[in-house]
Coordinates of N, CA and C in Angstrom, one line a residue:
Chain H
Q1 N -113.9 -66.4 -38.3 CA -112.6 -65.9 -37.9 C -112.8 -65.0 -36.7
V2 N -112.2 -65.3 -35.6 CA -112.3 -64.5 -34.4 C -111.5 -63.2 -34.6
Q3 N -112.1 -62.1 -34.3 CA -111.4 -60.8 -34.3 C -111.5 -60.1 -33.0
L4 N -110.5 -59.4 -32.6 CA -110.5 -58.6 -31.4 C -110.1 -57.1 -31.7
Q5 N -110.8 -56.2 -31.0 CA -110.5 -54.8 -31.3 C -110.5 -54.1 -30.0
E6 N -109.3 -53.5 -29.7 CA -109.2 -52.7 -28.4 C -109.6 -51.3 -28.7
S7 N -110.1 -50.6 -27.6 CA -110.4 -49.2 -27.7 C -110.3 -48.6 -26.4
G8 N -110.1 -47.3 -26.4 CA -109.9 -46.5 -25.2 C -109.1 -45.3 -25.4
P9 N -109.0 -44.4 -24.4 CA -108.2 -43.2 -24.5 C -106.8 -43.4 -24.8
G10 N -106.2 -42.6 -25.7 CA -104.8 -42.7 -26.1 C -103.9 -42.0 -25.1
L11 N -104.5 -41.1 -24.3 CA -103.7 -40.3 -23.4 C -104.4 -40.4 -22.0
V12 N -103.6 -40.7 -21.0 CA -104.0 -40.7 -19.6 C -103.1 -40.0 -18.8
K13 N -103.6 -39.2 -17.8 CA -102.7 -38.4 -16.9 C -102.1 -39.3 -15.8
P14 N -100.9 -39.0 -15.4 CA -100.3 -39.7 -14.3 C -101.3 -39.7 -13.1
S15 N -101.3 -40.8 -12.3 CA -102.1 -41.0 -11.1 C -103.6 -41.4 -11.5
E16 N -104.0 -41.2 -12.7 CA -105.4 -41.6 -13.1 C -105.5 -43.1 -13.4
T17 N -106.7 -43.4 -13.8 CA -106.9 -44.8 -14.2 C -107.0 -45.0 -15.7
L18 N -106.3 -46.0 -16.2 CA -106.3 -46.4 -17.6 C -107.4 -47.4 -17.8
S19 N -108.3 -47.1 -18.7 CA -109.5 -48.0 -19.0 C -109.5 -48.4 -20.5
L20 N -109.5 -49.7 -20.7 CA -109.6 -50.1 -22.1 C -110.7 -51.2 -22.2
T21 N -111.2 -51.3 -23.5 CA -112.2 -52.3 -23.8 C -111.8 -53.1 -25.0
C22 N -112.1 -54.4 -25.0 CA -111.8 -55.2 -26.1 C -113.1 -55.9 -26.6
I23 N -113.5 -55.7 -27.8 CA -114.7 -56.3 -28.3 C -114.3 -57.5 -29.2
V24 N -114.9 -58.6 -28.9 CA -114.6 -59.9 -29.6 C -115.7 -60.1 -30.6
S25 N -115.4 -60.3 -31.9 CA -116.4 -60.6 -32.9 C -116.0 -61.9 -33.7
G26 N -116.9 -62.5 -34.3 CA -116.6 -63.7 -35.1 C -116.6 -65.0 -34.2
G27 N -116.9 -64.8 -33.0 CA -116.9 -66.0 -32.1 C -117.4 -65.5 -30.7
S28 N -117.8 -66.5 -29.9 CA -118.2 -66.2 -28.5 C -117.1 -66.1 -27.5
I29 N -117.3 -65.2 -26.6 CA -116.3 -65.0 -25.5 C -116.5 -66.2 -24.5
S30 N -117.6 -66.8 -24.5 CA -117.8 -67.9 -23.6 C -117.0 -69.1 -23.9
G31 N -116.5 -69.8 -22.8 CA -115.7 -71.0 -23.0 C -114.2 -70.8 -23.1
Y32 N -113.8 -69.6 -23.1 CA -112.4 -69.3 -23.3 C -111.8 -68.4 -22.2
Y33 N -110.5 -68.4 -22.1 CA -109.7 -67.4 -21.3 C -109.3 -66.2 -22.3
W34 N -109.3 -65.1 -21.7 CA -109.0 -63.9 -22.4 C -107.9 -63.1 -21.6
S35 N -107.0 -62.5 -22.4 CA -105.8 -61.9 -21.7 C -105.6 -60.5 -22.2
W36 N -104.9 -59.7 -21.4 CA -104.3 -58.5 -21.8 C -102.8 -58.6 -21.7
I37 N -102.1 -58.0 -22.7 CA -100.7 -58.0 -22.9 C -100.3 -56.6 -23.3
R38 N -99.1 -56.2 -22.9 CA -98.7 -54.9 -23.3 C -97.2 -54.9 -23.7
Q39 N -96.8 -53.8 -24.5 CA -95.5 -53.7 -24.9 C -95.1 -52.2 -24.8
P40 N -94.3 -51.9 -23.8 CA -93.7 -50.5 -23.8 C -92.8 -50.2 -24.9
P41 N -92.7 -48.9 -25.3 CA -91.9 -48.6 -26.5 C -90.5 -49.1 -26.3
G42 N -90.0 -49.8 -27.3 CA -88.6 -50.3 -27.3 C -88.4 -51.5 -26.4
K43 N -89.4 -52.1 -25.8 CA -89.2 -53.2 -24.9 C -90.0 -54.4 -25.3
G44 N -89.9 -55.4 -24.5 CA -90.6 -56.7 -24.8 C -92.0 -56.7 -24.4
L45 N -92.7 -57.8 -24.7 CA -94.0 -58.0 -24.3 C -94.2 -58.4 -22.8
E46 N -95.2 -57.9 -22.2 CA -95.5 -58.2 -20.8 C -96.9 -58.7 -20.6
W47 N -97.1 -59.9 -20.1 CA -98.4 -60.4 -19.8 C -99.0 -59.7 -18.6
I48 N -100.2 -59.1 -18.8 CA -100.8 -58.4 -17.7 C -101.7 -59.3 -16.8
G49 N -102.5 -60.1 -17.5 CA -103.4 -61.0 -16.7 C -104.4 -61.7 -17.7
Y50 N -105.2 -62.6 -17.1 CA -106.2 -63.2 -17.9 C -107.5 -63.4 -17.1
I51 N -108.6 -63.5 -17.8 CA -109.9 -63.8 -17.2 C -110.6 -64.9 -17.9
Y52 N -111.2 -65.8 -17.2 CA -112.1 -66.8 -17.8 C -113.4 -66.2 -18.0
Y53 N -114.2 -66.7 -19.0 CA -115.5 -66.1 -19.3 C -116.4 -66.1 -18.1
S54 N -116.2 -67.0 -17.2 CA -117.0 -67.0 -16.0 C -116.6 -66.0 -14.9
G55 N -115.4 -65.3 -15.2 CA -115.0 -64.3 -14.3 C -113.8 -64.6 -13.4
T56 N -113.3 -65.8 -13.4 CA -112.1 -66.1 -12.7 C -110.9 -65.4 -13.3
T57 N -110.1 -64.8 -12.5 CA -108.9 -64.0 -13.0 C -107.6 -64.6 -12.5
N58 N -106.5 -64.2 -13.2 CA -105.2 -64.5 -12.8 C -104.4 -63.3 -13.3
Y59 N -103.8 -62.5 -12.3 CA -103.1 -61.3 -12.6 C -101.6 -61.4 -12.5
N60 N -100.8 -60.7 -13.2 CA -99.4 -60.6 -13.0 C -99.2 -59.9 -11.7
P61 N -98.4 -60.6 -10.8 CA -98.2 -60.0 -9.4 C -97.6 -58.6 -9.5
S62 N -96.9 -58.3 -10.5 CA -96.3 -56.9 -10.6 C -97.3 -55.8 -10.8
L63 N -98.5 -56.2 -11.2 CA -99.6 -55.2 -11.5 C -100.8 -55.4 -10.6
K64 N -100.8 -56.5 -9.9 CA -102.1 -57.0 -9.3 C -102.7 -56.0 -8.4
S65 N -102.0 -55.2 -7.7 CA -102.6 -54.2 -6.7 C -103.3 -53.1 -7.4
R66 N -103.0 -52.9 -8.7 CA -103.6 -51.8 -9.5 C -104.6 -52.2 -10.6
L67 N -104.8 -53.5 -10.7 CA -105.4 -54.1 -11.9 C -106.8 -54.7 -11.6
T68 N -107.7 -54.4 -12.6 CA -109.0 -55.1 -12.6 C -109.3 -55.5 -14.1
I69 N -109.5 -56.8 -14.3 CA -109.9 -57.3 -15.6 C -111.3 -57.8 -15.4
S70 N -112.2 -57.5 -16.3 CA -113.6 -57.9 -16.2 C -114.1 -58.4 -17.6
V71 N -115.2 -59.1 -17.6 CA -115.8 -59.6 -18.8 C -117.3 -59.4 -18.8
D72 N -117.8 -59.1 -20.0 CA -119.3 -58.9 -20.1 C -119.7 -59.8 -21.3
T73 N -120.2 -61.0 -20.9 CA -120.6 -62.0 -21.9 C -121.7 -61.5 -22.8
S74 N -122.6 -60.7 -22.2 CA -123.7 -60.2 -23.0 C -123.3 -59.3 -24.1
K75 N -122.2 -58.6 -23.9 CA -121.6 -57.7 -25.0 C -120.5 -58.3 -25.7
N76 N -120.1 -59.5 -25.3 CA -118.9 -60.2 -25.9 C -117.7 -59.3 -25.8
Q77 N -117.4 -58.8 -24.7 CA -116.2 -57.9 -24.5 C -115.6 -58.1 -23.2
L78 N -114.3 -57.7 -23.1 CA -113.6 -57.7 -21.9 C -113.0 -56.3 -21.6
S79 N -112.7 -56.0 -20.4 CA -112.2 -54.7 -20.1 C -111.0 -54.8 -19.2
L80 N -110.2 -53.7 -19.2 CA -109.0 -53.6 -18.4 C -109.1 -52.2 -17.6
E81 N -108.8 -52.2 -16.4 CA -108.6 -51.0 -15.6 C -107.3 -51.1 -14.9
L82 N -106.5 -50.1 -15.0 CA -105.2 -50.0 -14.3 C -105.1 -48.7 -13.6
S83 N -105.0 -48.7 -12.3 CA -105.1 -47.5 -11.6 C -103.7 -46.9 -11.3
S84 N -103.7 -45.6 -10.8 CA -102.5 -45.0 -10.4 C -101.4 -45.1 -11.4
V85 N -101.7 -44.8 -12.7 CA -100.7 -45.0 -13.7 C -99.5 -44.0 -13.7
T86 N -98.4 -44.4 -14.2 CA -97.2 -43.6 -14.3 C -96.7 -43.7 -15.7
A87 N -95.7 -43.0 -16.0 CA -95.1 -43.0 -17.4 C -94.7 -44.5 -17.7
A88 N -94.3 -45.3 -16.7 CA -93.9 -46.6 -17.0 C -95.0 -47.5 -17.6
D89 N -96.3 -47.0 -17.5 CA -97.4 -47.8 -18.0 C -97.7 -47.4 -19.5
T90 N -96.9 -46.5 -20.0 CA -97.0 -46.2 -21.4 C -96.7 -47.4 -22.3
A91 N -97.6 -47.8 -23.2 CA -97.3 -49.0 -23.9 C -98.4 -49.2 -25.0
V92 N -98.2 -50.1 -25.9 CA -99.2 -50.6 -26.7 C -99.9 -51.8 -25.9
Y93 N -101.2 -51.7 -25.8 CA -102.0 -52.7 -25.0 C -102.7 -53.6 -26.0
Y94 N -102.5 -54.9 -25.9 CA -103.2 -55.9 -26.7 C -104.2 -56.7 -25.9
C95 N -105.3 -57.1 -26.5 CA -106.1 -58.2 -25.9 C -105.9 -59.4 -26.8
A96 N -106.0 -60.6 -26.2 CA -105.7 -61.8 -26.9 C -106.5 -62.9 -26.3
R97 N -106.9 -63.9 -27.1 CA -107.5 -65.1 -26.6 C -106.5 -66.1 -26.1
L98 N -106.6 -66.7 -24.9 CA -105.7 -67.7 -24.4 C -106.4 -69.0 -24.6
K99 N -105.8 -69.8 -25.5 CA -106.3 -71.1 -25.8 C -105.6 -72.1 -24.9
S100 N -106.4 -73.1 -24.4 CA -105.9 -74.1 -23.5 C -106.2 -75.4 -24.2
T101 N -105.2 -76.3 -24.4 CA -105.5 -77.6 -25.0 C -105.6 -78.7 -24.0
V102 N -106.1 -79.8 -24.5 CA -106.2 -81.0 -23.6 C -104.8 -81.4 -23.2
G103 N -103.8 -81.2 -24.0 CA -102.5 -81.6 -23.7 C -101.8 -80.7 -22.7
G104 N -102.4 -79.6 -22.3 CA -101.9 -78.8 -21.3 C -101.2 -77.5 -21.9
S105 N -101.1 -77.4 -23.2 CA -100.5 -76.3 -23.8 C -101.5 -75.1 -23.7
K106 N -100.9 -73.9 -23.5 CA -101.7 -72.7 -23.5 C -100.9 -71.7 -24.4
Y107 N -101.7 -71.0 -25.2 CA -101.1 -70.0 -26.1 C -102.1 -69.0 -26.5
F108 N -101.6 -67.8 -26.9 CA -102.4 -66.7 -27.4 C -102.6 -66.8 -28.9
D109 N -103.8 -67.3 -29.3 CA -104.0 -67.7 -30.7 C -104.6 -66.5 -31.5
Y110 N -105.4 -65.7 -30.9 CA -105.9 -64.5 -31.6 C -105.6 -63.3 -30.8
W111 N -105.2 -62.2 -31.5 CA -104.8 -61.0 -30.9 C -105.5 -59.8 -31.6
G112 N -105.7 -58.7 -30.8 CA -106.1 -57.5 -31.5 C -104.9 -56.8 -32.0
Q113 N -105.2 -55.7 -32.7 CA -104.1 -54.9 -33.3 C -103.3 -54.1 -32.3
G114 N -103.9 -53.9 -31.1 CA -103.2 -53.1 -30.1 C -103.6 -51.7 -30.2
T115 N -103.6 -51.0 -29.0 CA -103.8 -49.6 -28.9 C -102.8 -49.0 -28.0
L116 N -102.2 -47.9 -28.5 CA -101.2 -47.2 -27.8 C -101.8 -46.3 -26.7
V117 N -101.3 -46.4 -25.5 CA -101.7 -45.6 -24.4 C -100.5 -44.9 -23.9
T118 N -100.6 -43.6 -23.9 CA -99.5 -42.7 -23.4 C -99.9 -42.1 -22.0
V119 N -99.0 -42.2 -21.0 CA -99.3 -41.6 -19.8 C -98.5 -40.3 -19.7
S120 N -99.1 -39.2 -19.7 CA -98.4 -37.9 -19.7 C -99.4 -36.8 -19.2
S121 N -98.9 -35.8 -18.6 CA -99.7 -34.7 -18.2 C -99.8 -33.7 -19.3
Chain G
D1 N -90.3 -65.4 -11.2 CA -90.7 -65.4 -12.6 C -89.7 -66.1 -13.4
I2 N -90.2 -66.8 -14.5 CA -89.2 -67.4 -15.4 C -88.8 -66.4 -16.4
Q3 N -87.5 -66.3 -16.6 CA -86.9 -65.3 -17.5 C -86.7 -66.0 -18.8
M4 N -87.0 -65.3 -19.9 CA -86.9 -65.8 -21.3 C -85.9 -64.9 -22.0
T5 N -84.8 -65.5 -22.5 CA -83.8 -64.7 -23.2 C -83.6 -65.2 -24.6
Q6 N -83.8 -64.3 -25.5 CA -83.7 -64.6 -27.0 C -82.3 -64.1 -27.5
S7 N -81.9 -64.8 -28.5 CA -80.7 -64.3 -29.2 C -80.8 -64.7 -30.7
P8 N -80.3 -63.9 -31.6 CA -79.8 -62.5 -31.3 C -81.0 -61.6 -31.1
S9 N -80.7 -60.4 -30.7 CA -81.7 -59.4 -30.6 C -82.1 -58.8 -31.9
S10 N -81.2 -58.8 -32.9 CA -81.5 -58.4 -34.2 C -80.7 -59.3 -35.2
L11 N -81.2 -59.4 -36.4 CA -80.6 -60.3 -37.4 C -80.9 -59.7 -38.8
S12 N -79.8 -59.6 -39.6 CA -80.0 -59.2 -41.0 C -79.9 -60.4 -41.9
A13 N -80.8 -60.6 -42.8 CA -80.7 -61.7 -43.7 C -81.4 -61.4 -45.0
S14 N -81.2 -62.2 -46.0 CA -81.7 -62.0 -47.3 C -82.9 -63.0 -47.7
V15 N -83.7 -62.6 -48.6 CA -84.8 -63.5 -49.1 C -84.1 -64.8 -49.5
G16 N -84.6 -65.9 -49.1 CA -84.1 -67.3 -49.4 C -83.2 -67.8 -48.3
D17 N -82.7 -67.0 -47.4 CA -81.8 -67.5 -46.4 C -82.5 -68.4 -45.4
R18 N -81.8 -69.2 -44.7 CA -82.3 -70.0 -43.6 C -81.8 -69.3 -42.3
V19 N -82.7 -69.0 -41.4 CA -82.4 -68.3 -40.2 C -82.9 -69.1 -39.0
T20 N -82.1 -68.9 -37.9 CA -82.5 -69.6 -36.6 C -82.4 -68.6 -35.5
I21 N -83.5 -68.6 -34.7 CA -83.5 -67.7 -33.5 C -83.6 -68.6 -32.3
T22 N -82.8 -68.2 -31.3 CA -82.7 -69.1 -30.1 C -83.5 -68.4 -28.9
C23 N -84.1 -69.2 -28.1 CA -84.8 -68.8 -26.9 C -84.4 -69.7 -25.7
R24 N -84.0 -69.1 -24.6 CA -83.5 -69.8 -23.5 C -84.3 -69.4 -22.2
A25 N -84.8 -70.4 -21.5 CA -85.6 -70.2 -20.3 C -84.7 -70.3 -19.1
S26 N -85.0 -69.6 -18.0 CA -84.2 -69.6 -16.8 C -84.3 -70.9 -16.0
Q27 N -85.3 -71.7 -16.3 CA -85.5 -73.0 -15.7 C -86.3 -73.8 -16.7
S28 N -86.4 -75.1 -16.4 CA -87.0 -76.0 -17.3 C -88.5 -75.6 -17.5
I29 N -88.9 -75.5 -18.7 CA -90.3 -75.3 -19.0 C -90.9 -76.4 -19.8
Y30 N -90.2 -77.6 -19.8 CA -90.6 -78.7 -20.6 C -90.8 -78.3 -22.1
N31 N -92.0 -78.4 -22.6 CA -92.1 -78.0 -24.0 C -93.2 -76.9 -24.1
Y32 N -93.4 -76.2 -22.9 CA -94.5 -75.1 -22.9 C -93.9 -73.8 -23.4
L33 N -93.6 -73.8 -24.7 CA -93.0 -72.7 -25.4 C -93.7 -72.4 -26.7
N34 N -94.0 -71.1 -26.8 CA -94.8 -70.6 -28.0 C -94.0 -69.5 -28.7
W35 N -94.3 -69.4 -30.0 CA -93.6 -68.3 -30.8 C -94.6 -67.5 -31.5
Y36 N -94.3 -66.2 -31.6 CA -95.2 -65.2 -32.2 C -94.4 -64.3 -33.2
Q37 N -95.2 -63.8 -34.2 CA -94.6 -62.8 -35.1 C -95.3 -61.5 -35.0
L38 N -94.5 -60.4 -34.8 CA -95.1 -59.1 -34.6 C -94.7 -58.2 -35.7
K39 N -95.6 -57.5 -36.3 CA -95.3 -56.4 -37.3 C -96.0 -55.1 -36.8
P40 N -95.4 -54.0 -37.0 CA -96.0 -52.7 -36.5 C -97.4 -52.5 -37.1
G41 N -98.3 -52.1 -36.2 CA -99.6 -51.8 -36.6 C -100.5 -52.9 -37.0
K42 N -100.1 -54.1 -36.8 CA -100.8 -55.3 -37.2 C -101.0 -56.2 -35.9
A43 N -102.1 -57.0 -36.0 CA -102.3 -58.0 -34.9 C -101.2 -59.0 -34.9
P44 N -100.6 -59.3 -33.8 CA -99.5 -60.3 -33.7 C -100.1 -61.6 -34.2
K45 N -99.2 -62.4 -34.8 CA -99.6 -63.7 -35.4 C -98.9 -64.8 -34.6
F46 N -99.8 -65.8 -34.2 CA -99.3 -66.9 -33.5 C -98.8 -68.0 -34.5
L47 N -97.6 -68.5 -34.2 CA -96.9 -69.4 -35.1 C -96.8 -70.8 -34.6
I48 N -96.3 -71.0 -33.4 CA -95.9 -72.3 -33.0 C -96.3 -72.5 -31.5
F49 N -96.8 -73.7 -31.1 CA -97.1 -74.0 -29.7 C -96.4 -75.3 -29.4
A50 N -96.3 -75.5 -28.1 CA -95.6 -76.7 -27.6 C -94.3 -77.0 -28.2
A51 N -93.6 -75.9 -28.4 CA -92.2 -75.9 -28.9 C -92.0 -76.2 -30.4
S52 N -92.9 -77.1 -30.9 CA -92.6 -77.6 -32.3 C -93.9 -77.8 -33.1
S53 N -95.1 -77.5 -32.5 CA -96.3 -77.7 -33.2 C -96.7 -76.5 -34.0
L54 N -96.9 -76.6 -35.3 CA -97.2 -75.5 -36.2 C -98.7 -75.2 -36.1
Q55 N -99.0 -73.9 -35.8 CA -100.4 -73.5 -35.8 C -100.9 -73.7 -37.3
S56 N -102.2 -74.1 -37.3 CA -102.9 -74.2 -38.6 C -102.8 -73.0 -39.5
G57 N -102.4 -73.2 -40.7 CA -102.3 -72.0 -41.7 C -100.9 -71.4 -41.7
V58 N -100.0 -71.7 -40.8 CA -98.7 -71.2 -40.8 C -97.8 -71.9 -41.8
P59 N -97.1 -71.2 -42.7 CA -96.3 -71.9 -43.7 C -95.3 -72.9 -43.1
S60 N -95.1 -74.0 -43.8 CA -94.2 -75.1 -43.3 C -92.7 -74.7 -43.3
R61 N -92.4 -73.5 -43.9 CA -91.0 -73.1 -43.8 C -90.6 -72.7 -42.3
F62 N -91.6 -72.5 -41.5 CA -91.4 -72.2 -40.1 C -91.4 -73.5 -39.3
S63 N -90.4 -73.7 -38.4 CA -90.4 -74.8 -37.6 C -89.7 -74.5 -36.2
G64 N -90.1 -75.2 -35.2 CA -89.6 -75.0 -33.9 C -89.1 -76.3 -33.3
S65 N -88.1 -76.2 -32.4 CA -87.6 -77.4 -31.7 C -87.1 -77.0 -30.3
G66 N -86.8 -78.0 -29.5 CA -86.3 -77.8 -28.2 C -87.2 -78.3 -27.1
S67 N -86.6 -78.4 -25.9 CA -87.3 -78.8 -24.7 C -86.5 -78.4 -23.5
G68 N -87.1 -78.4 -22.4 CA -86.3 -78.0 -21.2 C -86.1 -76.5 -21.1
T69 N -84.9 -76.1 -21.4 CA -84.5 -74.7 -21.3 C -84.1 -74.1 -22.6
D70 N -83.8 -74.8 -23.6 CA -83.3 -74.3 -24.9 C -84.2 -74.6 -26.1
F71 N -84.5 -73.6 -26.8 CA -85.5 -73.7 -27.9 C -85.0 -72.9 -29.1
T72 N -85.5 -73.3 -30.3 CA -85.1 -72.6 -31.5 C -86.3 -72.5 -32.4
L73 N -86.4 -71.3 -33.1 CA -87.3 -71.1 -34.2 C -86.5 -71.0 -35.5
T74 N -86.8 -71.8 -36.5 CA -86.1 -71.8 -37.8 C -87.1 -71.4 -38.9
I75 N -86.6 -70.5 -39.8 CA -87.3 -70.2 -41.0 C -86.4 -70.7 -42.1
S76 N -86.9 -71.7 -42.9 CA -86.0 -72.4 -43.8 C -85.6 -71.6 -45.0
S77 N -86.5 -70.8 -45.5 CA -86.2 -70.0 -46.7 C -87.0 -68.7 -46.6
L78 N -86.3 -67.7 -46.2 CA -87.0 -66.4 -45.9 C -87.8 -65.8 -47.0
Q79 N -89.0 -65.4 -46.8 CA -89.8 -64.7 -47.7 C -90.0 -63.2 -47.3
P80 N -90.3 -62.4 -48.3 CA -90.4 -60.9 -47.9 C -91.3 -60.6 -46.8
E81 N -92.4 -61.4 -46.6 CA -93.4 -61.2 -45.6 C -92.9 -61.6 -44.2
D82 N -91.7 -62.3 -44.2 CA -91.2 -62.8 -42.9 C -90.4 -61.8 -42.1
F83 N -90.1 -60.7 -42.7 CA -89.3 -59.7 -42.0 C -90.2 -59.0 -41.0
A84 N -89.9 -59.3 -39.7 CA -90.7 -58.9 -38.6 C -89.9 -59.1 -37.3
T85 N -90.6 -59.0 -36.2 CA -90.0 -59.3 -34.9 C -90.6 -60.5 -34.3
Y86 N -89.8 -61.4 -33.8 CA -90.3 -62.7 -33.3 C -90.1 -62.8 -31.8
H87 N -91.1 -63.3 -31.1 CA -91.0 -63.4 -29.6 C -91.3 -64.8 -29.2
C88 N -90.6 -65.3 -28.3 CA -90.9 -66.6 -27.6 C -91.7 -66.3 -26.4
Q89 N -92.4 -67.3 -25.9 CA -93.3 -67.1 -24.6 C -93.4 -68.4 -23.9
Q90 N -93.2 -68.4 -22.6 CA -93.4 -69.6 -21.9 C -94.8 -69.6 -21.3
S91 N -95.5 -70.8 -21.3 CA -96.8 -71.0 -20.7 C -96.7 -72.1 -19.7
Y92 N -95.5 -72.3 -19.1 CA -95.4 -73.3 -18.1 C -96.0 -72.9 -16.8
S93 N -95.8 -71.6 -16.4 CA -96.3 -71.1 -15.2 C -96.6 -69.6 -15.3
T94 N -97.6 -69.1 -14.5 CA -97.8 -67.7 -14.5 C -96.9 -67.0 -13.4
P95 N -96.5 -65.8 -13.6 CA -96.8 -65.0 -14.8 C -96.2 -65.4 -16.1
Y96 N -97.0 -65.6 -17.1 CA -96.4 -65.9 -18.4 C -95.4 -64.8 -18.8
T97 N -94.3 -65.2 -19.4 CA -93.3 -64.3 -19.8 C -92.8 -64.5 -21.2
F98 N -92.3 -63.4 -21.8 CA -91.9 -63.4 -23.2 C -90.4 -63.1 -23.3
G99 N -89.8 -63.6 -24.3 CA -88.5 -63.1 -24.7 C -88.5 -61.6 -25.1
Q100 N -87.4 -61.0 -25.2 CA -87.4 -59.6 -25.5 C -87.6 -59.3 -27.0
G101 N -87.6 -60.3 -27.8 CA -87.8 -60.2 -29.2 C -86.5 -60.2 -30.1
T102 N -86.7 -60.8 -31.3 CA -85.6 -60.8 -32.3 C -86.1 -60.1 -33.5
K103 N -85.5 -59.0 -33.9 CA -85.9 -58.2 -35.1 C -85.2 -58.8 -36.3
L104 N -86.0 -59.3 -37.2 CA -85.4 -59.8 -38.5 C -85.5 -58.8 -39.6
E105 N -84.4 -58.3 -40.0 CA -84.3 -57.2 -41.0 C -83.8 -57.7 -42.3
I106 N -84.1 -57.0 -43.4 CA -83.6 -57.3 -44.7 C -82.2 -56.8 -44.9
K107 N -81.3 -57.7 -45.4 CA -79.9 -57.3 -45.6 C -79.8 -56.5 -46.9

């Protein structure tokens, strides 16, 4: 059973960089796409971006200028860095596996529990 | 970006009830529509892909239908563990987008 676990600081100051890590266990990170998704308090889910295990990325244009997603296959983990954060970046951040089928369907089949990051001075 | 609109935003129901949640896309997404169940403090659970295909292990009381722009998630007989928030998501094009969620509460 694939399990994902996010970790990182729960509090980040405005204008600083938010950094999170997601460790994948119970399966290999290789061969799959991996995503970050967030949910601000009281709001809906927002897709942040994905990375293929080889390093190819696809970012949400709304965050692209501030965003870096990376993968370390030797550690079976992926990372998120979001720079110049503001209060609007306060959210629960999830990592998830993006499964792609032969038929063209894509879906997030495994998720972490999420980690709350608050941006505040 | 493709906008996903769910209705209702909240719903009160009783154990054993049949409930339906609607999701509408701002343009045709064919059948590239997925459903998820979220509970506070727990990993979200993936329920349905391709509008109507049940993920392995998901109870058969869950079903999905629709194509194009209009989709539904139906729970045929609510169980206590089904009270949660449900989100639709389109995977037709990036940026992938989600509905705002439907909170299913116990009446």
